[in-house]
Amino acid sequence: MNDRKQHVIKMAHQLFIERGFQSTSIQDILEYSGISKGTFYNYFSSKNELLIALFKALYESMERKRDELLIGQDPSDLTIFKKQIELQMNTNKRNKLITLFEEVFVSNDEDLKHFLREGQKRMLRWVYNRFLELFGEEKQPYLLDGAIMFLGILHHNVKYYSIANGASADIYPVVEYSVDRMVTIVEDASMANQQLNKPEQMDDWFPEGNQLFHSNLVSTIRLLKANLSESNNEAIERLDFVKDELLHSKKSRKFLIESVLCSLRDDPKLDQKTVKHLDELVGNYFK
């Protein structure tokens, strides 16, 4: 994304926070960002498309930072997961995203609503996969229920904690409390052998890719990144590229992925047995 387009998104974001999305016109954005109408429509076909670009930019940045917290760490460490959730909650609070989400959901724009619903499912999938790493495969039958409950508990705890303690209150106690409660809930569900939603349901919710493939890919890439230092930016970016192309692109570009894999095979800092496993996953994906 070029600097000028980023500038327009940043200025529009400020207006959305101050005035609300619905009350901000394209003319307001033109005047505030100092661009012409022609330039605006060169970047965006509508104000809705600009809002989607804003959400994407914020969440791509947040997800990158969230993944960086795991580099060199044990994925089963609850403390790291709490830090990841704290990062996301602070991103939402700092950028007033919940207010924007609520405004979109009461609007009549189905495209925007669909985009946000897909984002919610993407978050659910991430939490489910992290729960697999935190609680282990033996707890898998109860982890989709756990992920759904966790997001509900977290959302309402943040809402009412902020009402009681002020919007500027530290969010970490809410995150820590919510995560610790989930440990007990998952254990209780496992002991009682109670299940509401089967994890296989994830394949219906995410028809763009098999859930098992998704889990294996994320775990393999995370394992490769865990042995890299933060200074190995190039290798980390290549691994992130492979993950994004396979999981988030409408049509994965096989030739680009194969080119990146070729570079990974030549990287002495990477465990080549794990790279070979990644190679096999990608090969099976394109069969």
Tab-separated table of N, CA, C and O in Angstrom, residues 102-218:
chain	number	residue	atom	x	y	z
A	102	GLU	N	-20.090	-1.964	15.853
A	102	GLU	CA	-21.492	-1.828	16.247
A	102	GLU	C	-22.259	-0.947	15.270
A	102	GLU	O	-23.419	-1.212	14.955
A	103	GLU	N	-21.602	0.093	14.759
A	103	GLU	CA	-22.252	0.975	13.799
A	103	GLU	C	-22.530	0.253	12.485
A	103	GLU	O	-23.576	0.438	11.871
A	104	VAL	N	-21.601	-0.588	12.082
A	104	VAL	CA	-21.793	-1.351	10.847
A	104	VAL	C	-22.939	-2.345	10.993
A	104	VAL	O	-23.779	-2.499	10.093
A	105	PHE	N	-23.017	-3.013	12.154
A	105	PHE	CA	-24.021	-4.061	12.333
A	105	PHE	C	-25.451	-3.526	12.411
A	105	PHE	O	-26.402	-4.269	12.189
A	106	VAL	N	-25.618	-2.241	12.736
A	106	VAL	CA	-26.975	-1.673	12.724
A	106	VAL	C	-27.282	-1.003	11.391
A	106	VAL	O	-28.368	-0.475	11.191
A	107	SER	N	-26.338	-1.044	10.458
A	107	SER	CA	-26.566	-0.468	9.133
A	107	SER	C	-27.267	-1.486	8.242
A	107	SER	O	-27.481	-2.637	8.628
A	108	ASN	N	-27.597	-1.071	7.038
A	108	ASN	CA	-28.255	-1.966	6.083
A	108	ASN	C	-27.299	-2.493	5.026
A	108	ASN	O	-27.740	-3.076	4.033
A	109	ASP	N	-26.008	-2.276	5.226
A	109	ASP	CA	-25.038	-2.686	4.221
A	109	ASP	C	-24.624	-4.135	4.436
A	109	ASP	O	-23.874	-4.453	5.366
A	110	GLU	N	-25.097	-5.021	3.579
A	110	GLU	CA	-24.835	-6.447	3.740
A	110	GLU	C	-23.386	-6.815	3.457
A	110	GLU	O	-22.852	-7.759	4.039
A	111	ASP	N	-22.724	-6.087	2.538
A	111	ASP	CA	-21.321	-6.394	2.224
A	111	ASP	C	-20.430	-6.149	3.437
A	111	ASP	O	-19.555	-6.961	3.756
A	112	LEU	N	-20.661	-5.014	4.115
A	112	LEU	CA	-19.880	-4.712	5.312
A	112	LEU	C	-20.167	-5.722	6.424
A	112	LEU	O	-19.255	-6.189	7.109
A	113	LYS	N	-21.430	-6.062	6.591
A	113	LYS	CA	-21.789	-7.036	7.621
A	113	LYS	C	-21.136	-8.386	7.333
A	113	LYS	O	-20.636	-9.056	8.247
A	114	HIS	N	-21.156	-8.784	6.065
A	114	HIS	CA	-20.537	-10.061	5.684
A	114	HIS	C	-19.047	-10.038	5.986
A	114	HIS	O	-18.495	-11.028	6.505
A	115	PHE	N	-18.384	-8.928	5.683
A	115	PHE	CA	-16.948	-8.809	5.940
A	115	PHE	C	-16.651	-8.974	7.427
A	115	PHE	O	-15.721	-9.689	7.810
A	116	LEU	N	-17.445	-8.330	8.280
A	116	LEU	CA	-17.211	-8.421	9.718
A	116	LEU	C	-17.536	-9.817	10.251
A	116	LEU	O	-16.825	-10.323	11.133
A	117	ARG	N	-18.577	-10.438	9.722
A	117	ARG	CA	-18.897	-11.808	10.155
A	117	ARG	C	-17.764	-12.768	9.805
A	117	ARG	O	-17.418	-13.653	10.590
A	118	GLU	N	-17.182	-12.585	8.616
A	118	GLU	CA	-16.049	-13.422	8.227
A	118	GLU	C	-14.855	-13.178	9.153
A	118	GLU	O	-14.115	-14.097	9.484
A	119	GLY	N	-14.677	-11.917	9.565
A	119	GLY	CA	-13.605	-11.589	10.504
A	119	GLY	C	-13.815	-12.253	11.853
A	119	GLY	O	-12.854	-12.731	12.489
A	120	GLN	N	-15.059	-12.316	12.295
A	120	GLN	CA	-15.373	-12.978	13.563
A	120	GLN	C	-15.085	-14.480	13.483
A	120	GLN	O	-14.553	-15.069	14.433
A	121	LYS	N	-15.427	-15.086	12.363
A	121	LYS	CA	-15.143	-16.517	12.185
A	121	LYS	C	-13.639	-16.763	12.129
A	121	LYS	O	-13.146	-17.770	12.647
A	122	ARG	N	-12.930	-15.830	11.515
A	122	ARG	CA	-11.472	-15.969	11.436
A	122	ARG	C	-10.855	-15.916	12.837
A	122	ARG	O	-9.945	-16.681	13.154
A	123	MET	N	-11.388	-15.027	13.688
A	123	MET	CA	-10.915	-14.945	15.067
A	123	MET	C	-11.254	-16.225	15.826
A	123	MET	O	-10.426	-16.757	16.579
A	124	LEU	N	-12.450	-16.763	15.601
A	124	LEU	CA	-12.846	-18.008	16.249
A	124	LEU	C	-11.896	-19.137	15.861
A	124	LEU	O	-11.470	-19.926	16.712
A	125	ARG	N	-11.558	-19.209	14.591
A	125	ARG	CA	-10.649	-20.257	14.137
A	125	ARG	C	-9.278	-20.107	14.787
A	125	ARG	O	-8.668	-21.102	15.185
A	126	TRP	N	-8.800	-18.873	14.900
A	126	TRP	CA	-7.484	-18.661	15.518
A	126	TRP	C	-7.507	-19.107	16.978
A	126	TRP	O	-6.585	-19.798	17.435
A	127	VAL	N	-8.557	-18.724	17.724
A	127	VAL	CA	-8.654	-19.117	19.132
A	127	VAL	C	-8.733	-20.640	19.254
A	127	VAL	O	-8.067	-21.249	20.100
A	128	TYR	N	-9.531	-21.272	18.396
A	128	TYR	CA	-9.652	-22.740	18.428
A	128	TYR	C	-8.286	-23.395	18.214
A	128	TYR	O	-7.911	-24.331	18.947
A	129	ASN	N	-7.538	-22.925	17.222
A	129	ASN	CA	-6.222	-23.508	16.952
A	129	ASN	C	-5.241	-23.254	18.091
A	129	ASN	O	-4.422	-24.119	18.416
A	130	ARG	N	-5.329	-22.086	18.705
A	130	ARG	CA	-4.456	-21.828	19.862
A	130	ARG	C	-4.855	-22.711	21.038
A	130	ARG	O	-4.002	-23.185	21.788
A	131	PHE	N	-6.165	-22.949	21.201
A	131	PHE	CA	-6.607	-23.844	22.280
A	131	PHE	C	-6.062	-25.255	22.079
A	131	PHE	O	-5.728	-25.942	23.048
A	132	LEU	N	-5.970	-25.691	20.826
A	132	LEU	CA	-5.381	-27.003	20.552
A	132	LEU	C	-3.945	-27.058	21.061
A	132	LEU	O	-3.499	-28.073	21.619
A	133	GLU	N	-3.222	-25.963	20.863
A	133	GLU	CA	-1.829	-25.914	21.323
A	133	GLU	C	-1.758	-25.800	22.841
A	133	GLU	O	-0.842	-26.339	23.466
A	134	LEU	N	-2.714	-25.100	23.437
A	134	LEU	CA	-2.693	-24.880	24.881
A	134	LEU	C	-3.162	-26.105	25.666
A	134	LEU	O	-2.576	-26.455	26.695
A	135	PHE	N	-4.223	-26.754	25.173
A	135	PHE	CA	-4.856	-27.827	25.942
A	135	PHE	C	-4.531	-29.231	25.427
A	135	PHE	O	-4.755	-30.205	26.135
A	136	GLY	N	-4.039	-29.338	24.179
A	136	GLY	CA	-3.656	-30.641	23.643
A	136	GLY	C	-4.775	-31.332	22.874
A	136	GLY	O	-5.960	-31.020	23.036
A	137	GLU	N	-4.374	-32.273	22.029
A	137	GLU	CA	-5.318	-32.977	21.160
A	137	GLU	C	-6.375	-33.752	21.954
A	137	GLU	O	-7.496	-33.936	21.473
A	138	GLU	N	-6.031	-34.212	23.154
A	138	GLU	CA	-6.990	-35.007	23.922
A	138	GLU	C	-8.223	-34.198	24.339
A	138	GLU	O	-9.287	-34.749	24.624
A	139	LYS	N	-8.083	-32.869	24.358
A	139	LYS	CA	-9.218	-32.006	24.718
A	139	LYS	C	-9.945	-31.471	23.475
A	139	LYS	O	-10.892	-30.692	23.606
A	140	GLN	N	-9.538	-31.901	22.293
A	140	GLN	CA	-10.090	-31.345	21.049
A	140	GLN	C	-11.620	-31.366	20.970
A	140	GLN	O	-12.224	-30.390	20.504
A	141	PRO	N	-12.308	-32.446	21.410
A	141	PRO	CA	-13.768	-32.463	21.276
A	141	PRO	C	-14.477	-31.297	21.967
A	141	PRO	O	-15.611	-30.966	21.626
A	142	TYR	N	-13.808	-30.652	22.934
A	142	TYR	CA	-14.454	-29.608	23.738
A	142	TYR	C	-13.940	-28.200	23.401
A	142	TYR	O	-14.386	-27.222	23.999
A	143	LEU	N	-13.019	-28.121	22.435
A	143	LEU	CA	-12.324	-26.852	22.231
A	143	LEU	C	-13.051	-25.871	21.326
A	143	LEU	O	-12.842	-24.657	21.431
A	144	LEU	N	-13.914	-26.350	20.425
A	144	LEU	CA	-14.723	-25.392	19.667
A	144	LEU	C	-15.720	-24.720	20.604
A	144	LEU	O	-15.892	-23.501	20.559
A	145	ASP	N	-16.374	-25.502	21.462
A	145	ASP	CA	-17.249	-24.915	22.476
A	145	ASP	C	-16.469	-23.922	23.333
A	145	ASP	O	-16.955	-22.830	23.642
A	146	GLY	N	-15.258	-24.332	23.718
A	146	GLY	CA	-14.438	-23.460	24.561
A	146	GLY	C	-14.096	-22.151	23.873
A	146	GLY	O	-14.159	-21.080	24.490
A	147	ALA	N	-13.753	-22.208	22.586
A	147	ALA	CA	-13.399	-20.995	21.843
A	147	ALA	C	-14.593	-20.064	21.721
A	147	ALA	O	-14.470	-18.827	21.886
A	148	ILE	N	-15.785	-20.629	21.455
A	148	ILE	CA	-17.000	-19.817	21.351
A	148	ILE	C	-17.310	-19.150	22.684
A	148	ILE	O	-17.600	-17.943	22.747
A	149	MET	N	-17.257	-19.930	23.765
A	149	MET	CA	-17.544	-19.373	25.093
A	149	MET	C	-16.517	-18.326	25.493
A	149	MET	O	-16.863	-17.280	26.067
A	150	PHE	N	-15.251	-18.606	25.189
A	150	PHE	CA	-14.201	-17.666	25.573
A	150	PHE	C	-14.418	-16.292	24.948
A	150	PHE	O	-14.304	-15.262	25.627
A	151	LEU	N	-14.732	-16.260	23.658
A	151	LEU	CA	-14.924	-14.968	22.989
A	151	LEU	C	-16.125	-14.217	23.571
A	151	LEU	O	-16.083	-12.997	23.716
A	152	GLY	N	-17.188	-14.958	23.917
A	152	GLY	CA	-18.341	-14.312	24.544
A	152	GLY	C	-18.015	-13.780	25.929
A	152	GLY	O	-18.355	-12.637	26.279
A	153	ILE	N	-17.342	-14.605	26.716
A	153	ILE	CA	-16.949	-14.195	28.073
A	153	ILE	C	-16.027	-12.980	28.019
A	153	ILE	O	-16.209	-12.004	28.767
A	154	LEU	N	-15.038	-13.038	27.136
A	154	LEU	CA	-14.075	-11.944	27.022
A	154	LEU	C	-14.769	-10.644	26.632
A	154	LEU	O	-14.532	-9.590	27.238
A	155	HIS	N	-15.631	-10.711	25.618
A	155	HIS	CA	-16.314	-9.506	25.131
A	155	HIS	C	-17.132	-8.846	26.239
A	155	HIS	O	-17.044	-7.633	26.455
A	156	HIS	N	-17.922	-9.640	26.958
A	156	HIS	CA	-18.788	-9.059	27.993
A	156	HIS	C	-17.993	-8.624	29.220
A	156	HIS	O	-18.330	-7.610	29.853
A	157	ASN	N	-16.945	-9.362	29.563
A	157	ASN	CA	-16.107	-8.929	30.688
A	157	ASN	C	-15.440	-7.584	30.400
A	157	ASN	O	-15.375	-6.706	31.265
A	158	VAL	N	-14.926	-7.427	29.172
A	158	VAL	CA	-14.295	-6.161	28.793
A	158	VAL	C	-15.312	-5.026	28.850
A	158	VAL	O	-15.037	-3.941	29.382
A	159	LYS	N	-16.504	-5.269	28.318
A	159	LYS	CA	-17.548	-4.239	28.278
A	159	LYS	C	-17.906	-3.739	29.682
A	159	LYS	O	-17.877	-2.536	29.951
A	160	TYR	N	-18.220	-4.659	30.574
A	160	TYR	CA	-18.688	-4.241	31.898
A	160	TYR	C	-17.541	-3.821	32.816
A	160	TYR	O	-17.738	-2.980	33.707
A	161	TYR	N	-16.362	-4.370	32.612
A	161	TYR	CA	-15.198	-3.910	33.382
A	161	TYR	C	-14.879	-2.463	33.035
A	161	TYR	O	-14.538	-1.661	33.915
A	162	SER	N	-15.009	-2.120	31.754
A	162	SER	CA	-14.755	-0.743	31.312
A	162	SER	C	-15.806	0.211	31.858
A	162	SER	O	-15.498	1.358	32.228
A	163	ILE	N	-17.056	-0.244	31.923
A	163	ILE	CA	-18.116	0.594	32.504
A	163	ILE	C	-17.829	0.854	33.979
A	163	ILE	O	-17.982	1.975	34.480
A	164	ALA	N	-17.379	-0.184	34.686
A	164	ALA	CA	-17.149	-0.069	36.129
A	164	ALA	C	-15.879	0.696	36.464
A	164	ALA	O	-15.823	1.414	37.476
A	165	ASN	N	-14.837	0.562	35.613
A	165	ASN	CA	-13.523	1.111	35.961
A	165	ASN	C	-13.041	2.214	35.020
A	165	ASN	O	-11.947	2.733	35.206
A	166	GLY	N	-13.828	2.540	34.016
A	166	GLY	CA	-13.419	3.587	33.081
A	166	GLY	C	-12.772	3.010	31.835
A	166	GLY	O	-12.132	1.949	31.888
A	167	ALA	N	-12.922	3.713	30.733
A	167	ALA	CA	-12.415	3.224	29.449
A	167	ALA	C	-10.899	3.111	29.421
A	167	ALA	O	-10.345	2.351	28.620
A	168	SER	N	-10.211	3.866	30.288
A	168	SER	CA	-8.744	3.847	30.281
A	168	SER	C	-8.152	2.773	31.201
A	168	SER	O	-6.934	2.654	31.326
A	169	ALA	N	-9.011	1.985	31.846
A	169	ALA	CA	-8.529	0.956	32.784
A	169	ALA	C	-7.687	-0.093	32.061
A	169	ALA	O	-7.947	-0.429	30.903
A	170	ASP	N	-6.677	-0.599	32.750
A	170	ASP	CA	-5.807	-1.640	32.206
A	170	ASP	C	-6.633	-2.876	31.861
A	170	ASP	O	-7.405	-3.374	32.693
A	171	ILE	N	-6.483	-3.377	30.656
A	171	ILE	CA	-7.299	-4.492	30.174
A	171	ILE	C	-6.752	-5.849	30.605
A	171	ILE	O	-7.473	-6.856	30.556
A	172	TYR	N	-5.493	-5.912	31.045
A	172	TYR	CA	-4.880	-7.215	31.322
A	172	TYR	C	-5.610	-8.016	32.398
A	172	TYR	O	-5.768	-9.239	32.239
A	173	PRO	N	-6.077	-7.399	33.516
A	173	PRO	CA	-6.797	-8.205	34.515
A	173	PRO	C	-8.028	-8.908	33.937
A	173	PRO	O	-8.350	-10.031	34.343
A	174	VAL	N	-8.687	-8.272	32.982
A	174	VAL	CA	-9.858	-8.892	32.339
A	174	VAL	C	-9.419	-10.099	31.519
A	174	VAL	O	-10.054	-11.156	31.551
A	175	VAL	N	-8.337	-9.932	30.776
A	175	VAL	CA	-7.823	-11.021	29.943
A	175	VAL	C	-7.397	-12.192	30.822
A	175	VAL	O	-7.753	-13.353	30.559
A	176	GLU	N	-6.635	-11.902	31.864
A	176	GLU	CA	-6.135	-12.959	32.746
A	176	GLU	C	-7.283	-13.714	33.399
A	176	GLU	O	-7.293	-14.963	33.419
A	177	TYR	N	-8.279	-12.993	33.895
A	177	TYR	CA	-9.431	-13.620	34.539
A	177	TYR	C	-10.186	-14.496	33.548
A	177	TYR	O	-10.550	-15.638	33.852
A	178	SER	N	-10.429	-13.974	32.335
A	178	SER	CA	-11.206	-14.704	31.327
A	178	SER	C	-10.490	-15.970	30.882
A	178	SER	O	-11.112	-17.032	30.716
A	179	VAL	N	-9.176	-15.876	30.668
A	179	VAL	CA	-8.403	-17.054	30.245
A	179	VAL	C	-8.378	-18.096	31.358
A	179	VAL	O	-8.576	-19.302	31.114
A	180	ASP	N	-8.147	-17.662	32.592
A	180	ASP	CA	-8.091	-18.600	33.708
A	180	ASP	C	-9.432	-19.330	33.904
A	180	ASP	O	-9.458	-20.515	34.248
A	181	ARG	N	-10.540	-18.611	33.672
A	181	ARG	CA	-11.851	-19.263	33.784
A	181	ARG	C	-12.016	-20.337	32.713
A	181	ARG	O	-12.615	-21.380	32.935
A	182	MET	N	-11.460	-20.077	31.518
A	182	MET	CA	-11.592	-21.046	30.436
A	182	MET	C	-10.842	-22.335	30.732
A	182	MET	O	-11.268	-23.413	30.328
A	183	VAL	N	-9.730	-22.237	31.437
A	183	VAL	CA	-8.976	-23.449	31.811
A	183	VAL	C	-9.879	-24.373	32.619
A	183	VAL	O	-9.947	-25.584	32.380
A	184	THR	N	-10.606	-23.796	33.563
A	184	THR	CA	-11.523	-24.580	34.398
A	184	THR	C	-12.689	-25.125	33.586
A	184	THR	O	-13.083	-26.291	33.737
A	185	ILE	N	-13.243	-24.294	32.706
A	185	ILE	CA	-14.399	-24.710	31.896
A	185	ILE	C	-14.039	-25.870	30.975
A	185	ILE	O	-14.792	-26.848	30.863
A	186	VAL	N	-12.896	-25.787	30.309
A	186	VAL	CA	-12.469	-26.864	29.409
A	186	VAL	C	-12.240	-28.147	30.196
A	186	VAL	O	-12.639	-29.241	29.763
A	187	GLU	N	-11.620	-28.032	31.354
A	187	GLU	CA	-11.362	-29.217	32.178
A	187	GLU	C	-12.674	-29.851	32.637
A	187	GLU	O	-12.834	-31.076	32.607
A	188	ASP	N	-13.637	-29.008	33.061
A	188	ASP	CA	-14.940	-29.518	33.515
A	188	ASP	C	-15.687	-30.211	32.372
A	188	ASP	O	-16.295	-31.272	32.567
A	189	ALA	N	-15.670	-29.606	31.171
A	189	ALA	CA	-16.349	-30.208	30.010
A	189	ALA	C	-15.732	-31.543	29.661
A	189	ALA	O	-16.435	-32.505	29.316
A	190	SER	N	-14.399	-31.621	29.775
A	190	SER	CA	-13.703	-32.868	29.474
A	190	SER	C	-14.058	-33.961	30.482
A	190	SER	O	-14.340	-35.101	30.100
A	191	MET	N	-14.074	-33.605	31.756
A	191	MET	CA	-14.392	-34.592	32.796
A	191	MET	C	-15.836	-35.082	32.675
A	191	MET	O	-16.132	-36.259	32.897
A	192	ALA	N	-16.749	-34.158	32.291
A	192	ALA	CA	-18.163	-34.526	32.157
A	192	ALA	C	-18.467	-35.116	30.782
A	192	ALA	O	-19.584	-35.596	30.547
A	193	ASN	N	-17.475	-35.062	29.880
A	193	ASN	CA	-17.650	-35.524	28.496
A	193	ASN	C	-18.863	-34.853	27.842
A	193	ASN	O	-19.685	-35.504	27.193
A	194	GLN	N	-18.973	-33.536	28.016
A	194	GLN	CA	-20.076	-32.759	27.450
A	194	GLN	C	-19.594	-31.940	26.261
A	194	GLN	O	-18.570	-31.264	26.334
A	195	GLN	N	-20.376	-32.016	25.188
A	195	GLN	CA	-19.997	-31.334	23.958
A	195	GLN	C	-21.247	-30.780	23.305
A	195	GLN	O	-22.254	-31.474	23.169
A	196	LEU	N	-21.188	-29.515	22.883
A	196	LEU	CA	-22.319	-28.892	22.190
A	196	LEU	C	-22.062	-28.799	20.689
A	196	LEU	O	-22.879	-29.226	19.881
A	197	ASN	N	-20.911	-28.229	20.320
A	197	ASN	CA	-20.533	-28.085	18.906
A	197	ASN	C	-19.327	-28.971	18.603
A	197	ASN	O	-18.314	-28.892	19.289
A	198	LYS	N	-19.445	-29.799	17.577
A	198	LYS	CA	-18.339	-30.675	17.206
A	198	LYS	C	-17.299	-29.887	16.401
A	198	LYS	O	-17.659	-29.070	15.546
A	199	PRO	N	-16.012	-30.111	16.642
A	199	PRO	CA	-14.969	-29.407	15.890
A	199	PRO	C	-15.076	-29.583	14.378
A	199	PRO	O	-14.640	-28.723	13.617
A	200	GLU	N	-15.682	-30.705	13.931
A	200	GLU	CA	-15.859	-30.925	12.490
A	200	GLU	C	-16.703	-29.834	11.845
A	200	GLU	O	-16.650	-29.622	10.637
A	201	GLN	N	-17.488	-29.138	12.676
A	201	GLN	CA	-18.315	-28.039	12.167
A	201	GLN	C	-17.456	-26.956	11.524
A	201	GLN	O	-17.909	-26.220	10.643
A	202	MET	N	-16.209	-26.864	11.939
A	202	MET	CA	-15.313	-25.843	11.402
A	202	MET	C	-15.144	-25.986	9.895
A	202	MET	O	-15.002	-24.995	9.177
A	203	ASP	N	-15.181	-27.212	9.384
A	203	ASP	CA	-15.016	-27.418	7.944
A	203	ASP	C	-16.182	-26.835	7.157
A	203	ASP	O	-16.021	-26.397	6.019
A	204	ASP	N	-17.380	-26.836	7.756
A	204	ASP	CA	-18.541	-26.222	7.097
A	204	ASP	C	-18.466	-24.707	7.160
A	204	ASP	O	-18.890	-24.012	6.240
A	205	TRP	N	-17.937	-24.195	8.248
A	205	TRP	CA	-17.832	-22.742	8.401
A	205	TRP	C	-16.713	-22.158	7.567
A	205	TRP	O	-16.736	-20.976	7.227
A	206	PHE	N	-15.707	-22.982	7.260
A	206	PHE	CA	-14.567	-22.513	6.470
A	206	PHE	C	-14.385	-23.390	5.243
A	206	PHE	O	-13.431	-24.164	5.149
A	207	PRO	N	-15.304	-23.293	4.279
A	207	PRO	CA	-15.229	-24.162	3.098
A	207	PRO	C	-14.041	-23.891	2.204
A	207	PRO	O	-13.722	-24.690	1.336
A	208	GLU	N	-13.350	-22.752	2.430
A	208	GLU	CA	-12.196	-22.447	1.579
A	208	GLU	C	-11.008	-23.335	1.893
A	208	GLU	O	-10.024	-23.360	1.169
A	209	GLY	N	-11.063	-24.081	2.973
A	209	GLY	CA	-9.919	-24.951	3.294
A	209	GLY	C	-10.238	-25.893	4.433
A	209	GLY	O	-10.976	-25.548	5.341
A	210	ASN	N	-9.737	-27.088	4.363
A	210	ASN	CA	-9.972	-28.068	5.402
A	210	ASN	C	-9.346	-27.620	6.717
A	210	ASN	O	-8.222	-27.128	6.758
A	211	GLN	N	-10.110	-27.802	7.809
A	211	GLN	CA	-9.646	-27.350	9.113
A	211	GLN	C	-8.367	-28.059	9.553
A	211	GLN	O	-7.486	-27.455	10.156
A	212	LEU	N	-8.263	-29.352	9.230
A	212	LEU	CA	-7.060	-30.088	9.608
A	212	LEU	C	-5.848	-29.520	8.883
A	212	LEU	O	-4.775	-29.356	9.477
A	213	PHE	N	-6.021	-29.215	7.582
A	213	PHE	CA	-4.927	-28.599	6.831
A	213	PHE	C	-4.534	-27.268	7.467
A	213	PHE	O	-3.355	-26.971	7.638
A	214	HIS	N	-5.530	-26.465	7.814
A	214	HIS	CA	-5.265	-25.163	8.429
A	214	HIS	C	-4.447	-25.333	9.712
A	214	HIS	O	-3.440	-24.642	9.914
A	215	SER	N	-4.878	-26.244	10.559
A	215	SER	CA	-4.183	-26.455	11.832
A	215	SER	C	-2.746	-26.906	11.614
A	215	SER	O	-1.820	-26.415	12.275
A	216	ASN	N	-2.571	-27.861	10.678
A	216	ASN	CA	-1.222	-28.370	10.403
A	216	ASN	C	-0.313	-27.293	9.825
A	216	ASN	O	0.865	-27.197	10.187
A	217	LEU	N	-0.868	-26.484	8.929
A	217	LEU	CA	-0.070	-25.420	8.316
A	217	LEU	C	0.365	-24.397	9.352
A	217	LEU	O	1.542	-24.020	9.426
A	218	VAL	N	-0.581	-23.932	10.161
A	218	VAL	CA	-0.271	-22.931	11.192
A	218	VAL	C	0.765	-23.473	12.168
A	218	VAL	O	1.722	-22.783	12.528
